[in-house]
């Protein structure tokens, strides 16, 4: 349970980092420093690029939704793997106990 919660938090953090990367521009190669995008005033934004204020957030929203979908799929795969691992562990335990019973019966005979 803790592992799945940790996996979900890591996936969520990854989605947030990717969303942050989308709002950061790359500096020239060799500069080594990234600079945040300059934000324009709402009047400049509405007049300059032709997008409504809600439309600018759509790519980030789509990216976040894709990352969350991927995180959900990853969690489902982790749950499936955990179930298979538990079943395998049960089979191994049962096989080991059966082997011990056979060895005990063979080497430690029951005295009448």
Coordinates of N, CA and C in Angstrom, one line a residue:
X1 N 0.8 -1.2 0.0 CA 0.0 0.0 0.0 C 0.9 1.3 0.0
X2 N 1.9 1.3 0.8 CA 2.8 2.4 0.9 C 3.5 2.6 -0.4
X3 N 3.9 1.5 -1.1 CA 4.6 1.6 -2.3 C 3.8 2.2 -3.4
X4 N 2.5 1.8 -3.4 CA 1.6 2.4 -4.5 C 1.4 3.9 -4.2
X5 N 1.2 4.3 -2.9 CA 1.0 5.7 -2.6 C 2.3 6.5 -3.0
X6 N 3.5 5.9 -2.7 CA 4.7 6.5 -3.1 C 4.8 6.6 -4.6
X7 N 4.5 5.6 -5.3 CA 4.5 5.6 -6.8 C 3.6 6.7 -7.3
X8 N 2.4 6.8 -6.8 CA 1.5 7.8 -7.2 C 2.1 9.2 -7.0
X9 N 2.7 9.5 -5.8 CA 3.2 10.8 -5.5 C 4.4 11.1 -6.5
X10 N 5.2 10.1 -6.8 CA 6.3 10.3 -7.7 C 5.8 10.7 -9.1
X11 N 4.7 10.0 -9.5 CA 4.1 10.3 -10.8 C 3.5 11.7 -10.9
X12 N 2.9 12.0 -9.8 CA 2.3 13.4 -9.7 C 3.4 14.4 -9.7
X13 N 4.5 14.2 -9.0 CA 5.6 15.1 -9.0 C 6.2 15.2 -10.4
X14 N 6.3 14.1 -11.1 CA 6.8 14.1 -12.5 C 5.9 14.9 -13.4
X15 N 4.6 14.8 -13.2 CA 3.7 15.6 -14.0 C 3.8 17.1 -13.7
X16 N 4.0 17.5 -12.5 CA 4.2 18.9 -12.2 C 5.6 19.4 -12.7
X17 N 6.6 18.6 -12.7 CA 7.9 19.0 -13.2 C 7.8 19.2 -14.7
X18 N 7.1 18.3 -15.4 CA 6.9 18.4 -16.9 C 6.1 19.7 -17.2
X19 N 5.1 20.0 -16.4 CA 4.3 21.2 -16.6 C 5.1 22.4 -16.4
X20 N 6.0 22.4 -15.4 CA 6.9 23.5 -15.1 C 7.9 23.6 -16.3
X21 N 8.4 22.5 -16.9 CA 9.3 22.6 -18.0 C 8.7 23.2 -19.2
X22 N 7.4 23.1 -19.3 CA 6.7 23.6 -20.5 C 6.7 25.2 -20.4
X23 N 6.7 25.7 -19.2 CA 6.7 27.2 -19.1 C 8.0 27.8 -19.0
X24 N 9.1 27.0 -19.2 CA 10.4 27.6 -19.1 C 11.1 27.5 -20.5
X25 N 11.7 28.5 -20.9 CA 12.4 28.5 -22.2 C 13.8 28.0 -22.0
X26 N 14.4 27.5 -23.0 CA 15.8 27.0 -23.0 C 16.7 28.1 -23.3
X27 N 17.8 28.2 -22.6 CA 18.8 29.2 -22.9 C 19.7 28.6 -24.0
X28 N 20.6 29.5 -24.5 CA 21.5 29.0 -25.6 C 22.3 27.9 -25.1
X29 N 22.7 26.9 -26.0 CA 23.6 25.8 -25.5 C 24.9 26.4 -24.9
X30 N 25.3 25.8 -23.8 CA 26.5 26.2 -23.2 C 26.2 27.3 -22.1
X31 N 25.1 27.9 -22.1 CA 24.8 28.9 -21.1 C 24.5 28.2 -19.7
X32 N 23.8 27.1 -19.8 CA 23.6 26.3 -18.6 C 22.5 26.8 -17.7
X33 N 21.9 27.9 -18.0 CA 20.9 28.5 -17.1 C 19.6 28.6 -18.0
X34 N 18.5 28.2 -17.3 CA 17.2 28.4 -18.0 C 16.5 29.6 -17.4
X35 N 15.9 30.4 -18.2 CA 15.2 31.6 -17.8 C 13.7 31.4 -17.9
X36 N 12.9 31.9 -16.9 CA 11.4 31.7 -17.1 C 10.9 32.7 -18.2
X37 N 9.8 32.3 -18.7 CA 9.2 33.1 -19.8 C 8.6 34.3 -19.2
X38 N 8.9 35.5 -19.8 CA 8.4 36.7 -19.4 C 6.9 36.7 -19.6
X39 N 6.1 37.1 -18.5 CA 4.7 37.2 -18.7 C 4.3 38.6 -19.1
X40 N 3.4 38.7 -20.0 CA 2.9 39.9 -20.5 C 1.7 40.3 -19.7
X41 N 1.3 41.6 -19.8 CA 0.1 42.0 -19.1 C -1.1 41.3 -19.8
X42 N -2.2 41.2 -19.1 CA -3.4 40.6 -19.7 C -3.9 41.3 -21.0
X43 N -3.7 42.7 -21.1 CA -4.1 43.4 -22.3 C -3.2 43.0 -23.4
X44 N -1.9 42.9 -23.2 CA -1.0 42.6 -24.3 C -1.2 41.1 -24.8
X45 N -1.5 40.2 -23.8 CA -1.7 38.8 -24.2 C -3.0 38.7 -25.0
X46 N -4.1 39.3 -24.6 CA -5.3 39.2 -25.3 C -5.3 39.8 -26.7
X47 N -4.5 40.9 -26.8 CA -4.5 41.6 -28.1 C -3.4 41.0 -29.0
X48 N -2.3 40.6 -28.4 CA -1.1 40.2 -29.2 C -1.2 38.8 -29.8
X49 N -1.6 37.8 -29.1 CA -1.5 36.4 -29.7 C -2.8 35.9 -30.2
X50 N -4.0 36.5 -30.0 CA -5.2 36.0 -30.5 C -5.9 34.9 -29.7
X51 N -5.3 34.5 -28.5 CA -5.9 33.5 -27.7 C -6.7 34.1 -26.6
X52 N -7.7 33.4 -26.2 CA -8.5 33.8 -25.1 C -7.7 33.4 -23.8
X53 N -7.9 34.0 -22.7 CA -7.1 33.6 -21.5 C -7.2 32.1 -21.1
X54 N -8.3 31.5 -21.3 CA -8.5 30.1 -21.0 C -7.8 29.2 -21.9
X55 N -7.6 29.6 -23.2 CA -7.0 28.8 -24.2 C -5.5 28.6 -24.0
X56 N -4.8 29.5 -23.3 CA -3.4 29.4 -23.0 C -3.1 28.3 -22.1
X57 N -4.0 27.9 -21.2 CA -3.8 26.9 -20.2 C -4.1 25.5 -20.8
X58 N -4.8 25.4 -21.9 CA -5.2 24.2 -22.5 C -4.0 23.2 -22.8
X59 N -2.9 23.6 -23.3 CA -1.8 22.7 -23.5 C -1.3 22.1 -22.2
X60 N -1.2 22.9 -21.2 CA -0.7 22.4 -19.9 C -1.7 21.5 -19.3
X61 N -3.0 21.8 -19.4 CA -4.1 20.9 -18.9 C -4.0 19.5 -19.6
X62 N -3.8 19.6 -21.0 CA -3.7 18.3 -21.7 C -2.5 17.5 -21.3
X63 N -1.4 18.2 -21.1 CA -0.2 17.5 -20.7 C -0.4 16.9 -19.3
X64 N -1.0 17.6 -18.4 CA -1.3 17.1 -17.0 C -2.2 15.9 -17.1
X65 N -3.2 16.0 -17.9 CA -4.2 14.9 -18.0 C -3.5 13.6 -18.6
X66 N -2.6 13.8 -19.6 CA -1.9 12.6 -20.2 C -1.0 12.0 -19.1
X67 N -0.3 12.9 -18.3 CA 0.6 12.4 -17.3 C -0.2 11.6 -16.2
X68 N -1.3 12.1 -15.8 CA -2.2 11.5 -14.8 C -2.7 10.1 -15.4
X69 N -3.1 10.1 -16.6 CA -3.5 8.9 -17.2 C -2.4 7.8 -17.2
X70 N -1.2 8.3 -17.6 CA 0.0 7.4 -17.6 C 0.3 6.9 -16.1
X71 N 0.1 7.8 -15.2 CA 0.3 7.4 -13.8 C -0.7 6.4 -13.3
X72 N -1.9 6.6 -13.7 CA -3.0 5.6 -13.4 C -2.7 4.2 -14.0
X73 N -2.2 4.2 -15.3 CA -1.9 2.9 -15.9 C -0.7 2.3 -15.2
X74 N 0.3 3.1 -14.8 CA 1.4 2.5 -14.1 C 1.0 2.0 -12.7
X75 N 0.1 2.6 -12.1 CA -0.4 2.1 -10.8 C -1.1 0.8 -11.0
X76 N -1.9 0.7 -12.0 CA -2.7 -0.5 -12.3 C -1.7 -1.7 -12.6
X77 N -0.7 -1.4 -13.3 CA 0.4 -2.4 -13.6 C 1.1 -2.8 -12.3
X78 N 1.3 -1.8 -11.4 CA 2.0 -2.1 -10.2 C 1.1 -3.0 -9.3
X79 N -0.2 -2.7 -9.3 CA -1.1 -3.5 -8.5 C -1.2 -4.9 -9.0
X80 N -1.2 -5.0 -10.4 CA -1.3 -6.4 -11.0 C 0.0 -7.1 -10.6
X81 N 1.1 -6.5 -10.7 CA 2.4 -7.1 -10.4 C 2.5 -7.5 -8.9
X82 N 1.9 -6.7 -8.1 CA 1.9 -7.0 -6.6 C 1.0 -8.2 -6.4
X83 N -0.1 -8.3 -7.0 CA -1.0 -9.5 -6.9 C -0.3 -10.7 -7.3
X84 N 0.3 -10.6 -8.5 CA 1.0 -11.8 -9.0 C 2.2 -12.2 -8.1
X85 N 2.9 -11.2 -7.5 CA 3.9 -11.5 -6.6 C 3.4 -12.2 -5.3
X86 N 2.3 -11.7 -4.8 CA 1.7 -12.3 -3.6 C 1.3 -13.8 -3.9
X87 N 0.7 -14.0 -5.0 CA 0.3 -15.4 -5.4 C 1.5 -16.3 -5.6
X88 N 2.5 -15.8 -6.2 CA 3.7 -16.5 -6.3 C 4.4 -16.9 -5.0
X89 N 4.3 -15.9 -4.1 CA 4.9 -16.1 -2.8 C 4.1 -17.2 -2.0
X90 N 2.8 -17.2 -2.1 CA 1.9 -18.2 -1.5 C 2.2 -19.6 -2.0
X91 N 2.4 -19.7 -3.4 CA 2.7 -21.0 -4.0 C 4.1 -21.5 -3.5
X92 N 5.0 -20.6 -3.4 CA 6.4 -20.9 -3.0 C 6.3 -21.4 -1.5
X93 N 5.6 -20.7 -0.7 CA 5.5 -21.1 0.7 C 4.8 -22.5 0.9
X94 N 3.7 -22.7 0.1 CA 3.0 -23.9 0.2 C 3.9 -25.1 -0.3
X95 N 4.6 -24.8 -1.4 CA 5.6 -25.8 -1.9 C 6.7 -26.2 -0.9
X96 N 7.2 -25.1 -0.2 CA 8.2 -25.3 0.8 C 7.7 -26.1 2.0
X97 N 6.5 -25.8 2.4 CA 5.9 -26.6 3.6 C 5.7 -28.0 3.2
X98 N 5.2 -28.3 2.0 CA 5.0 -29.6 1.5 C 6.4 -30.4 1.4
X99 N 7.4 -29.7 1.0 CA 8.7 -30.4 0.9 C 9.2 -30.7 2.3
X100 N 9.0 -29.8 3.2 CA 9.4 -30.1 4.6 C 8.7 -31.2 5.2
X101 N 7.4 -31.3 4.9 CA 6.6 -32.5 5.4 C 7.1 -33.8 4.9
X102 N 7.4 -33.8 3.6 CA 8.0 -35.0 3.0 C 9.3 -35.4 3.6
X103 N 10.2 -34.4 3.8 CA 11.5 -34.7 4.4 C 11.4 -35.2 5.8
X104 N 10.5 -34.6 6.6 CA 10.3 -35.0 7.9 C 9.7 -36.4 8.0
X105 N 8.8 -36.8 7.1 CA 8.3 -38.1 7.1 C 9.3 -39.1 6.7
X106 N 10.2 -38.7 5.8 CA 11.2 -39.7 5.3 C 12.3 -39.9 6.3
X107 N 12.8 -38.8 7.0 CA 14.0 -38.9 7.9 C 13.6 -39.1 9.3
X108 N 12.4 -38.7 9.7 CA 12.0 -38.8 11.1 C 10.8 -39.7 11.2
X109 N 11.0 -41.0 11.2 CA 9.8 -41.9 11.2 C 9.1 -41.7 12.5
X110 N 7.8 -41.9 12.4 CA 6.9 -41.9 13.6 C 7.0 -43.2 14.3
X111 N 7.4 -43.1 15.6 CA 7.5 -44.4 16.4 C 6.2 -44.8 17.0
X112 N 5.9 -46.1 16.8 CA 4.6 -46.6 17.3 C 4.5 -46.7 18.8

